[in-house]
Amino acid sequence: MTSQQQHIDSDAFLQPRTFERLMGDTELSYYLPSRADGANDMCMYLGFRAPQRLFTPRRVLATWALLLLRHPLLAARVIPPPSSGSPFETDYSSARFSYAAPTSPTDAIRKASALLEFQKGVSKDEIFDRYLNGKRLLGDNRLCYLIFTENSPRTENDQAEFSWFFGAAHFISDSVAFHQLANEFFTIIAGTEFGYGYTAMDLEELVRKEWQTRWGSGSSATVVLPSPVEERLPPVRGAFRKAAGRVDFLNSSRKDIGGHVLPRTKGAKRKAVVRTIAFDEATSRTILRKCKSQGVSFSNALFALCALAWTRTQLERGVELRTDLPIMMYTALNLRPYLLPSDSSYWSPALGFFNIILPSFVPSTSLSGDKTAWKALRSTFWQRARSAKAQTARATKHPLLVSRVRETARQRSETARAFAVEDDAKELGLPMHPRTSSSTPIITQKSTAPSAALFGLSQLGSLDGIYIHKDYPSVQLHWHAPATRIRPGGFLLFSYTFAGKLYLNLGYDVNGFKDGIVEAWWKDLQGGVEEFLIGKPAARL
């Protein structure tokens, strides 16, 4: 079976019409590691204030059902690779999605209800802890879940405090899709054009019309699930171009040099925590103006801040710093601007990766601690921020970007399949065979330098370009925090602007690192923001 969806059940109205397709490389690379305990399951918390009448359970359910009709991958399930009795003979690339269309508007609402939970008076930290550290909420038969919480009783003007907590498997989603979905939700339920003046019955009528358009009599849908991102990228045609792209990928990988890693522990039980800093609007404007005056974005500056904070943390702790090796950090690349036009749902993962590499040393003159030394360090900091900007531009505008993305996805998928064999063999108590690569070898000089990343960053930029706040003025979105269900020793830093405020969000395994190293680095990162971006010079290197 190819990745193209296949209409496999009858067209009988009372029987669900089912559509399937194979996972693409990107999806498979996230799915296989998630099978055991939900590694990389994503989630997002939105805190908001709004009229209570707009967010009754019936209205929320109808809106949610409408979204599931529009974005079928959310309501799909996974058919895992069929077991052949031995992991060494299992075809892990045969994992596929299966979507059973609802048989009626009532069935659509019933299915939506199974993916929705209402609660009252539950704190943000409690919700995060349940999702990140408790029993996995998602699985092959539930790829997403919405938890809607009312956190305060209605006031005199009908205002109440709510939270919108949404989780989805990473193999069907990315951060951009999360925010587009949230904006669509608030536009439907509280938008000035529709939802604000609609009753619950009116919203349910929207569900009926959407179902009728997609699945009612006369509908003839044949392709329902969005294609894998690899099929929506511009094709690379010709054996020569494909070979040239692979050589370019291998040669560019040789330049990915990094010699710094966070010191991790082993054996402790994983416990994910989320630390979020939201700068007020005035301070956020100060930070963004400062970056603009230096010809960089905050995202560019954050790479330099992270690297400098690591250097400071190591020196402050008396640890020998490998200044001869640079610091490498990886970051996500939104592929949506590179995709071919499509009428399908935006809900699917569309991301790649690239690395930013910065020096680990500080100028020797900065060690004296006087005013001149601080000026030298400040100059070095902005120079490195501009270096991050230049590296980002080279990566995102490279003429062979599509080839690099495809090759990265292929290699990640191949690695995930190899580890799936090992995981399943270990689970069954079977000895491992020597690992072999299925890749066609290409002669290229292998780099002897280390290629270790310190950690990853997810730089989302301004989310106020996705959330169209003016379309639902009765809703006051005031808090946002993302997170992932990380592996033991996991670490991921987010940055974004939301509702006019700049956020730094750190998720990590509090039991996965040695000697409070993450907490010390987090403190140094915040100090760097104050020192270089807000204007509070510190009396230290």
Coordinates of C-alpha atoms in Angstrom, one line a residue:
M1 CA 0.0 0.0 0.0
T2 CA 1.3 3.4 -0.9
S3 CA 0.8 6.5 1.3
Q4 CA -2.2 7.5 -0.8
Q5 CA -5.4 7.0 1.1
Q6 CA -7.6 4.2 0.1
H7 CA -11.3 4.1 0.3
I8 CA -11.8 0.6 1.8
D9 CA -15.3 0.3 3.1
S10 CA -18.6 0.4 1.3
D11 CA -20.5 3.7 0.6
A12 CA -23.5 2.6 2.6
F13 CA -24.7 5.5 4.7
L14 CA -25.0 3.5 7.9
Q15 CA -21.5 2.0 7.6
P16 CA -18.5 4.1 8.4
R17 CA -16.4 5.0 5.4
T18 CA -12.8 4.3 6.3
F19 CA -9.7 5.9 4.8
E20 CA -6.1 4.8 5.4
R21 CA -2.6 5.8 4.5
L22 CA 0.9 4.9 5.5
M23 CA 2.9 7.2 7.7
G24 CA 5.6 9.3 6.1
D25 CA 9.2 9.4 7.3
T26 CA 8.6 12.4 9.6
E27 CA 5.5 10.8 11.2
L28 CA 7.2 7.4 11.6
S29 CA 10.2 9.0 13.2
Y30 CA 8.0 10.4 16.0
Y31 CA 5.5 7.5 16.2
L32 CA 7.9 4.6 16.8
P33 CA 9.7 6.1 19.9
S34 CA 6.3 7.1 21.4
R35 CA 4.8 3.6 21.5
A36 CA 6.1 2.7 25.0
D37 CA 5.3 5.8 27.1
G38 CA 4.3 8.7 24.8
A39 CA 7.7 10.3 24.2
N40 CA 7.3 13.7 22.6
D41 CA 3.5 13.9 23.1
M42 CA 2.8 17.6 22.8
C43 CA 0.5 19.8 24.9
M44 CA -0.5 23.4 25.2
Y45 CA -2.1 25.4 28.0
L46 CA -4.1 28.6 27.3
G47 CA -5.5 30.7 30.2
F48 CA -8.3 33.1 29.3
R49 CA -11.2 35.1 30.7
A50 CA -14.5 35.3 28.9
P51 CA -18.3 35.4 29.3
Q52 CA -19.4 32.2 30.9
R53 CA -22.4 31.8 28.5
L54 CA -20.0 31.4 25.6
F55 CA -18.2 28.4 27.0
T56 CA -20.9 26.1 28.2
P57 CA -20.2 22.4 27.8
R58 CA -22.7 22.1 25.0
R59 CA -21.1 24.9 23.0
V60 CA -17.6 23.7 23.6
L61 CA -18.5 20.2 22.5
A62 CA -20.2 21.4 19.3
T63 CA -17.2 23.5 18.4
W64 CA -14.8 20.7 19.1
A65 CA -16.9 18.3 16.9
L66 CA -16.7 20.8 14.1
L67 CA -12.9 21.0 14.3
L68 CA -12.7 17.2 14.2
L69 CA -14.7 17.1 11.1
R70 CA -12.5 19.7 9.4
H71 CA -9.2 18.1 10.5
P72 CA -9.7 14.3 10.3
L73 CA -6.2 13.4 11.3
L74 CA -7.2 14.5 14.9
A75 CA -9.9 11.9 14.9
A76 CA -7.9 9.1 13.3
R77 CA -6.3 6.1 14.9
V78 CA -3.0 4.3 14.2
I79 CA -2.8 0.7 12.9
P80 CA 0.6 -0.4 14.2
P81 CA 3.0 -2.5 12.2
P82 CA 1.7 -6.1 12.1
S83 CA 3.8 -8.3 14.3
S84 CA 5.6 -11.1 12.6
G85 CA 6.5 -12.8 15.9
S86 CA 10.0 -11.4 15.7
P87 CA 11.0 -7.7 15.7
F88 CA 13.9 -8.6 13.3
E89 CA 11.3 -9.5 10.6
T90 CA 8.7 -6.8 11.4
D91 CA 8.2 -4.1 8.8
Y92 CA 8.0 -1.1 11.0
S93 CA 7.4 1.2 8.0
S94 CA 3.9 -0.3 7.6
A95 CA 2.4 1.7 10.4
R96 CA -0.5 3.7 9.1
F97 CA -3.4 6.0 9.9
S98 CA -7.0 5.0 9.7
Y99 CA -9.9 7.4 9.7
A100 CA -13.6 6.2 10.1
A101 CA -15.9 9.0 9.0
P102 CA -18.8 9.7 11.3
T103 CA -22.0 8.2 10.1
S104 CA -24.1 11.2 11.1
P105 CA -23.9 14.6 12.8
T106 CA -24.9 12.8 16.1
D107 CA -22.1 10.3 15.6
A108 CA -19.6 13.2 15.0
I109 CA -20.6 14.8 18.3
R110 CA -20.4 11.4 20.1
K111 CA -16.9 10.8 18.8
A112 CA -15.9 14.4 19.8
S113 CA -17.2 13.8 23.3
A114 CA -14.9 10.8 23.7
L115 CA -11.9 13.2 23.1
L116 CA -13.1 15.9 25.5
E117 CA -13.0 16.3 29.2
F118 CA -14.6 19.0 31.4
Q119 CA -13.4 19.9 34.9
K120 CA -13.5 22.6 37.5
G121 CA -11.0 24.2 39.8
V122 CA -7.9 22.3 38.6
S123 CA -4.7 24.3 38.5
K124 CA -2.3 24.6 35.6
D125 CA 0.4 22.7 37.4
E126 CA -1.9 19.8 38.2
I127 CA -3.0 19.5 34.6
F128 CA 0.6 19.6 33.3
D129 CA 1.7 17.0 35.9
R130 CA -1.1 14.6 34.9
Y131 CA -0.3 14.9 31.2
L132 CA 3.5 14.9 31.5
N133 CA 4.1 12.5 34.3
G134 CA 1.0 10.4 34.8
K135 CA -0.3 7.5 32.8
R136 CA -0.3 8.4 29.1
L137 CA -3.6 10.0 28.0
L138 CA -3.0 9.3 24.3
G139 CA -2.4 6.1 22.3
D140 CA -3.0 4.4 19.0
N141 CA -6.7 4.8 19.4
R142 CA -6.7 8.4 20.8
L143 CA -4.3 10.8 19.0
C144 CA -5.5 14.0 20.7
Y145 CA -7.4 15.1 23.8
L146 CA -8.9 18.4 25.0
I147 CA -9.3 19.3 28.7
F148 CA -11.5 22.3 29.3
T149 CA -11.4 23.8 32.8
E150 CA -13.5 26.4 34.5
N151 CA -11.3 27.9 37.2
S152 CA -13.4 30.6 38.8
P153 CA -17.2 31.1 39.3
R154 CA -19.1 33.6 37.3
T155 CA -18.8 37.2 38.3
E156 CA -21.5 39.9 38.1
N157 CA -20.7 40.7 34.5
D158 CA -20.8 37.0 33.6
Q159 CA -17.0 36.7 33.3
A160 CA -15.3 33.5 34.3
E161 CA -11.7 32.2 34.2
F162 CA -11.1 29.2 31.9
S163 CA -8.2 27.1 30.6
W164 CA -7.9 25.3 27.3
F165 CA -5.5 22.4 27.6
F166 CA -4.9 20.4 24.4
G167 CA -2.6 17.4 23.9
A168 CA -1.8 15.6 20.7
A169 CA 0.8 13.1 19.6
H170 CA 3.8 14.7 17.9
F171 CA 3.6 12.4 15.0
I172 CA 0.4 14.1 13.8
S173 CA 1.2 17.7 14.8
D174 CA 3.6 20.5 15.4
S175 CA 3.5 23.8 17.3
V176 CA 2.2 25.9 14.4
A177 CA -0.8 23.5 13.9
F178 CA -1.6 23.7 17.7
H179 CA -1.9 27.5 17.5
Q180 CA -3.9 27.5 14.3
L181 CA -6.3 25.1 15.9
A182 CA -6.7 27.2 19.0
N183 CA -7.3 30.3 17.0
E184 CA -9.9 28.5 14.9
F185 CA -11.6 27.2 18.1
F186 CA -12.0 30.7 19.6
T187 CA -13.1 32.2 16.2
I188 CA -15.9 29.6 15.9
I189 CA -17.2 29.7 19.5
A190 CA -16.7 33.5 20.2
G191 CA -16.1 35.2 16.9
T192 CA -17.9 38.4 16.2
E193 CA -19.1 37.1 12.8
F194 CA -20.5 33.8 14.1
G195 CA -20.1 32.3 17.5
Y196 CA -20.7 35.3 19.8
G197 CA -24.3 35.6 18.6
Y198 CA -24.9 31.9 18.1
T199 CA -26.8 29.6 20.4
A200 CA -25.6 26.1 21.2
M201 CA -28.2 24.9 18.7
D202 CA -26.7 27.2 16.1
L203 CA -23.3 25.7 16.6
E204 CA -24.7 22.2 16.4
E205 CA -26.3 23.2 13.1
L206 CA -22.8 24.1 11.8
V207 CA -21.8 20.6 12.7
R208 CA -24.7 19.2 10.8
K209 CA -23.9 21.3 7.7
E210 CA -20.2 20.4 7.8
W211 CA -21.0 16.7 8.1
Q212 CA -23.6 17.0 5.2
T213 CA -21.0 18.7 3.0
R214 CA -18.3 16.1 3.7
W215 CA -20.3 12.9 4.2
G216 CA -23.9 13.4 3.3
S217 CA -25.7 12.0 0.3
G218 CA -23.9 12.8 -2.9
S219 CA -20.5 13.3 -1.3
S220 CA -17.7 11.4 -3.0
A221 CA -14.6 12.0 -0.9
T222 CA -11.7 9.7 -1.9
V223 CA -8.7 11.5 -0.3
V224 CA -9.4 12.6 3.3
L225 CA -6.2 12.5 5.4
P226 CA -3.6 15.1 4.5
S227 CA -0.6 13.7 2.8
P228 CA 2.7 13.3 4.6
V229 CA 4.9 16.4 4.5
E230 CA 7.4 14.6 2.3
E231 CA 4.8 14.4 -0.5
R232 CA 3.9 18.0 -0.2
L233 CA 7.4 19.3 -0.7
P234 CA 8.5 20.2 -4.2
P235 CA 9.8 17.0 -5.8
V236 CA 13.5 16.4 -6.4
R237 CA 13.6 14.8 -9.9
G238 CA 16.4 12.9 -11.5
A239 CA 19.0 10.5 -10.1
F240 CA 21.8 13.1 -10.4
R241 CA 19.9 15.7 -8.3
K242 CA 19.0 13.2 -5.7
A243 CA 22.6 12.0 -5.4
A244 CA 23.9 15.6 -5.3
G245 CA 21.4 16.4 -2.6
R246 CA 22.6 13.4 -0.5
V247 CA 26.2 14.4 -0.9
D248 CA 25.3 18.0 0.1
F249 CA 23.6 16.6 3.2
L250 CA 26.5 14.5 4.2
N251 CA 29.0 17.3 3.6
S252 CA 26.9 19.8 5.6
S253 CA 26.5 17.3 8.4
R254 CA 30.3 17.2 8.7
K255 CA 30.2 20.9 9.7
D256 CA 27.8 20.2 12.6
I257 CA 30.4 20.3 15.3
G258 CA 29.5 20.5 19.0
G259 CA 31.4 19.5 22.1
H260 CA 29.2 20.4 24.9
V261 CA 26.4 18.4 26.5
L262 CA 24.3 18.7 29.7
P263 CA 25.6 16.2 32.3
R264 CA 22.8 13.7 32.8
T265 CA 22.1 11.1 35.4
K266 CA 20.7 7.6 34.9
G267 CA 18.3 5.4 36.7
A268 CA 16.1 8.1 38.4
K269 CA 12.4 8.2 37.7
R270 CA 11.5 10.8 35.1
K271 CA 9.7 13.9 36.3
A272 CA 9.0 16.6 33.9
V273 CA 8.5 20.2 35.1
V274 CA 7.6 23.3 33.2
R275 CA 9.2 26.7 34.1
T276 CA 7.6 29.7 32.4
I277 CA 8.7 33.4 32.5
A278 CA 6.4 36.0 31.0
F279 CA 7.8 39.5 30.7
D280 CA 5.3 42.3 31.0
E281 CA 4.3 44.2 27.9
A282 CA 6.6 47.2 28.6
T283 CA 9.6 45.0 29.3
S284 CA 8.8 42.9 26.2
R285 CA 8.8 46.0 24.0
T286 CA 12.2 47.0 25.5
I287 CA 13.7 43.6 24.8
L288 CA 12.4 43.5 21.2
R289 CA 13.5 47.1 20.5
K290 CA 16.9 46.4 21.8
C291 CA 17.3 43.4 19.5
K292 CA 16.0 45.4 16.5
S293 CA 18.5 48.1 17.2
Q294 CA 21.3 45.5 16.8
G295 CA 19.8 44.1 13.6
V296 CA 18.7 40.8 15.0
S297 CA 15.5 39.2 16.3
F298 CA 15.0 37.9 19.8
S299 CA 15.2 34.4 18.4
N300 CA 18.7 35.2 17.1
A301 CA 19.7 36.7 20.4
L302 CA 18.4 33.8 22.4
F303 CA 21.0 31.4 20.8
A304 CA 23.7 33.8 22.0
L305 CA 22.2 34.1 25.4
C306 CA 21.9 30.3 25.8
A307 CA 25.5 29.7 24.8
L308 CA 26.8 32.5 27.1
A309 CA 24.7 31.2 30.0
W310 CA 26.3 27.8 29.5
T311 CA 29.8 29.2 29.6
R312 CA 29.0 31.2 32.7
T313 CA 27.4 28.3 34.5
Q314 CA 30.4 26.1 33.9
L315 CA 32.9 28.7 35.0
E316 CA 31.0 29.6 38.1
R317 CA 30.9 26.0 39.1
G318 CA 34.6 25.6 38.6
V319 CA 34.1 23.1 35.7
E320 CA 36.8 22.8 33.1
L321 CA 35.3 24.3 29.9
R322 CA 36.3 23.0 26.5
T323 CA 36.8 26.3 24.8
D324 CA 38.4 24.6 21.9
L325 CA 35.0 23.1 20.9
P326 CA 31.9 25.1 20.0
I327 CA 28.4 24.9 21.4
M328 CA 25.8 23.4 19.1
M329 CA 22.1 23.8 19.5
Y330 CA 19.4 22.4 17.3
T331 CA 16.1 24.1 16.4
A332 CA 12.9 23.4 14.5
L333 CA 12.2 24.7 11.0
N334 CA 8.6 25.4 10.0
L335 CA 8.2 23.8 6.6
R336 CA 4.8 25.3 5.7
P337 CA 6.2 28.1 3.6
Y338 CA 8.0 25.6 1.5
L339 CA 5.0 23.2 0.8
L340 CA 3.2 23.0 -2.5
P341 CA -0.4 24.5 -2.4
S342 CA -3.0 22.2 -1.0
D343 CA -6.7 22.3 0.0
S344 CA -6.2 19.7 2.7
S345 CA -6.2 20.4 6.4
Y346 CA -3.3 22.2 8.0
W347 CA -3.3 19.7 10.8
S348 CA -0.2 17.5 10.3
P349 CA 3.5 17.7 11.2
A350 CA 5.5 20.0 8.9
L351 CA 8.8 20.6 10.4
G352 CA 12.5 20.1 9.8
F353 CA 15.6 20.9 11.8
F354 CA 18.9 22.8 11.6
N355 CA 21.8 23.6 13.9
I356 CA 23.3 26.8 15.3
I357 CA 26.9 26.7 16.3
L358 CA 28.6 29.3 18.5
P359 CA 31.9 29.6 20.2
S360 CA 32.1 28.5 23.9
F361 CA 34.9 30.9 25.0
V362 CA 34.5 34.5 26.2
P363 CA 37.0 37.3 25.5
S364 CA 39.9 37.2 27.9
T365 CA 39.5 40.9 28.5
S366 CA 36.0 40.2 30.0
L367 CA 37.4 38.3 32.9
S368 CA 38.7 41.4 34.7
G369 CA 35.1 42.4 35.7
D370 CA 35.5 46.1 35.1
K371 CA 33.3 48.4 32.9
T372 CA 35.6 48.0 29.9
A373 CA 35.4 44.2 30.2
W374 CA 31.6 44.3 30.2
K375 CA 31.6 46.4 27.0
A376 CA 33.9 43.8 25.4
L377 CA 31.5 41.0 26.4
R378 CA 28.5 43.0 25.2
S379 CA 30.1 43.5 21.8
T380 CA 30.9 39.7 21.7
F381 CA 27.3 38.8 22.6
W382 CA 25.8 40.9 19.8
Q383 CA 28.3 39.6 17.3
R384 CA 27.3 36.0 18.2
A385 CA 23.6 37.0 17.9
R386 CA 24.3 38.2 14.4
S387 CA 26.2 35.0 13.7
A388 CA 23.1 33.0 14.7
K389 CA 21.0 35.2 12.3
A390 CA 23.4 34.5 9.5
Q391 CA 23.4 30.8 10.1
T392 CA 19.6 30.8 10.2
A393 CA 19.4 32.6 6.9
R394 CA 21.8 30.2 5.3
A395 CA 19.9 27.2 6.5
T396 CA 16.4 28.4 5.6
K397 CA 17.3 29.9 2.2
H398 CA 19.7 27.2 1.1
P399 CA 19.0 26.1 -2.5
L400 CA 19.1 22.4 -1.5
L401 CA 16.9 22.9 1.6
V402 CA 14.2 20.5 0.3
S403 CA 16.8 17.8 -0.3
R404 CA 18.2 18.3 3.2
V405 CA 14.8 18.1 4.7
R406 CA 14.0 14.9 2.9
E407 CA 17.3 13.3 3.8
T408 CA 17.0 14.3 7.4
A409 CA 13.5 12.8 7.6
R410 CA 14.7 9.6 5.9
Q411 CA 17.6 9.2 8.3
R412 CA 15.4 9.9 11.3
S413 CA 12.9 7.4 10.2
E414 CA 15.6 4.8 9.6
T415 CA 17.1 5.4 13.0
A416 CA 13.6 5.1 14.6
R417 CA 13.0 1.8 12.9
A418 CA 16.4 0.5 14.1
F419 CA 15.7 1.5 17.7
A420 CA 12.2 0.0 17.5
V421 CA 13.8 -3.3 16.7
E422 CA 16.1 -3.0 19.7
D423 CA 13.2 -1.9 22.0
D424 CA 11.0 -4.8 21.0
A425 CA 13.8 -7.3 21.1
K426 CA 14.6 -6.1 24.6
E427 CA 11.0 -6.3 25.6
L428 CA 10.9 -10.0 24.4
G429 CA 14.3 -10.8 25.9
L430 CA 15.8 -11.5 22.5
P431 CA 19.5 -11.0 21.8
M432 CA 20.3 -8.2 19.4
H433 CA 21.7 -8.7 15.9
P434 CA 24.4 -6.3 14.8
R435 CA 22.8 -3.2 13.4
T436 CA 23.2 -2.5 9.7
S437 CA 22.2 0.5 7.6
S438 CA 19.8 0.2 4.7
S439 CA 21.2 3.4 3.1
T440 CA 23.1 3.3 -0.1
P441 CA 26.7 4.2 0.7
I442 CA 28.2 7.3 -0.7
I443 CA 31.9 8.0 -0.4
T444 CA 32.6 11.0 1.7
Q445 CA 35.1 12.0 4.2
K446 CA 33.9 11.3 7.7
S447 CA 34.4 14.0 10.3
T448 CA 36.3 13.1 13.4
A449 CA 35.0 16.1 15.4
P450 CA 32.3 15.5 17.9
S451 CA 28.7 16.4 16.9
A452 CA 26.8 16.7 20.1
A453 CA 24.0 19.2 20.7
L454 CA 23.8 21.0 24.1
F455 CA 19.9 21.0 23.8
G456 CA 17.1 22.0 21.5
L457 CA 15.1 25.3 21.1
S458 CA 11.7 25.8 19.6
Q459 CA 11.5 29.4 18.6
L460 CA 7.9 30.2 17.7
G461 CA 8.2 33.9 17.1
S462 CA 5.2 36.1 17.5
L463 CA 2.0 34.1 18.0
D464 CA 0.0 37.2 17.7
G465 CA 0.2 36.7 14.0
I466 CA -1.7 33.5 14.4
Y467 CA -4.2 34.4 17.1
I468 CA -6.5 37.1 15.6
H469 CA -7.5 38.5 18.9
K470 CA -9.7 41.2 17.3
D471 CA -12.0 38.5 15.8
Y472 CA -13.1 37.4 19.3
P473 CA -12.8 40.5 21.5
S474 CA -14.9 39.0 24.3
V475 CA -12.1 36.5 25.0
Q476 CA -9.1 37.8 26.9
L477 CA -6.2 35.3 26.3
H478 CA -3.6 36.1 28.9
W479 CA -1.4 33.0 29.5
H480 CA 0.2 30.4 27.3
A481 CA 2.6 27.6 28.0
P482 CA 3.6 24.6 25.8
A483 CA 5.3 21.4 26.9
T484 CA 6.2 17.9 25.7
R485 CA 6.1 14.5 27.4
I486 CA 9.9 14.3 27.4
R487 CA 12.1 11.2 27.7
P488 CA 14.3 10.7 30.8
G489 CA 16.9 13.4 30.7
G490 CA 14.8 15.5 28.2
F491 CA 15.2 19.3 27.9
L492 CA 13.5 21.7 25.5
L493 CA 13.4 25.5 25.6
F494 CA 10.6 27.5 23.9
S495 CA 10.4 31.2 23.2
Y496 CA 7.5 33.2 21.8
T497 CA 5.5 36.4 22.0
F498 CA 1.8 36.0 23.0
A499 CA -0.8 38.7 23.7
G500 CA 2.0 41.3 23.7
K501 CA 4.2 39.5 26.2
L502 CA 7.5 37.7 25.6
Y503 CA 7.8 34.3 27.1
L504 CA 10.6 31.9 27.9
N505 CA 9.4 28.4 28.6
L506 CA 11.6 25.5 29.8
G507 CA 10.5 21.9 30.1
Y508 CA 13.0 19.4 31.5
D509 CA 13.3 16.2 33.5
V510 CA 14.1 17.5 37.0
N511 CA 15.6 14.1 38.0
G512 CA 17.6 13.7 34.8
F513 CA 20.6 16.1 35.4
K514 CA 23.5 16.3 37.8
D515 CA 24.0 18.8 40.6
G516 CA 21.3 21.4 39.8
I517 CA 23.0 22.2 36.6
V518 CA 19.8 23.1 34.8
E519 CA 18.6 25.4 37.5
A520 CA 22.0 27.2 37.6
W521 CA 21.9 27.6 33.8
W522 CA 18.2 28.8 33.9
K523 CA 19.2 31.5 36.4
D524 CA 22.2 32.6 34.2
L525 CA 19.9 32.7 31.2
Q526 CA 17.5 35.1 33.0
G527 CA 20.5 37.1 34.1
G528 CA 21.7 37.4 30.6
V529 CA 18.3 38.8 29.4
E530 CA 18.4 41.4 32.2
E531 CA 22.0 42.3 31.4
F532 CA 22.1 42.5 27.6
L533 CA 18.4 43.1 26.6
I534 CA 16.8 45.0 29.5
G535 CA 19.9 47.1 30.4
K536 CA 21.0 46.0 33.9
P537 CA 24.8 45.3 33.6
A538 CA 26.0 42.7 36.0
A539 CA 29.2 42.9 38.0
R540 CA 30.7 39.7 36.7
L541 CA 32.1 38.3 33.4

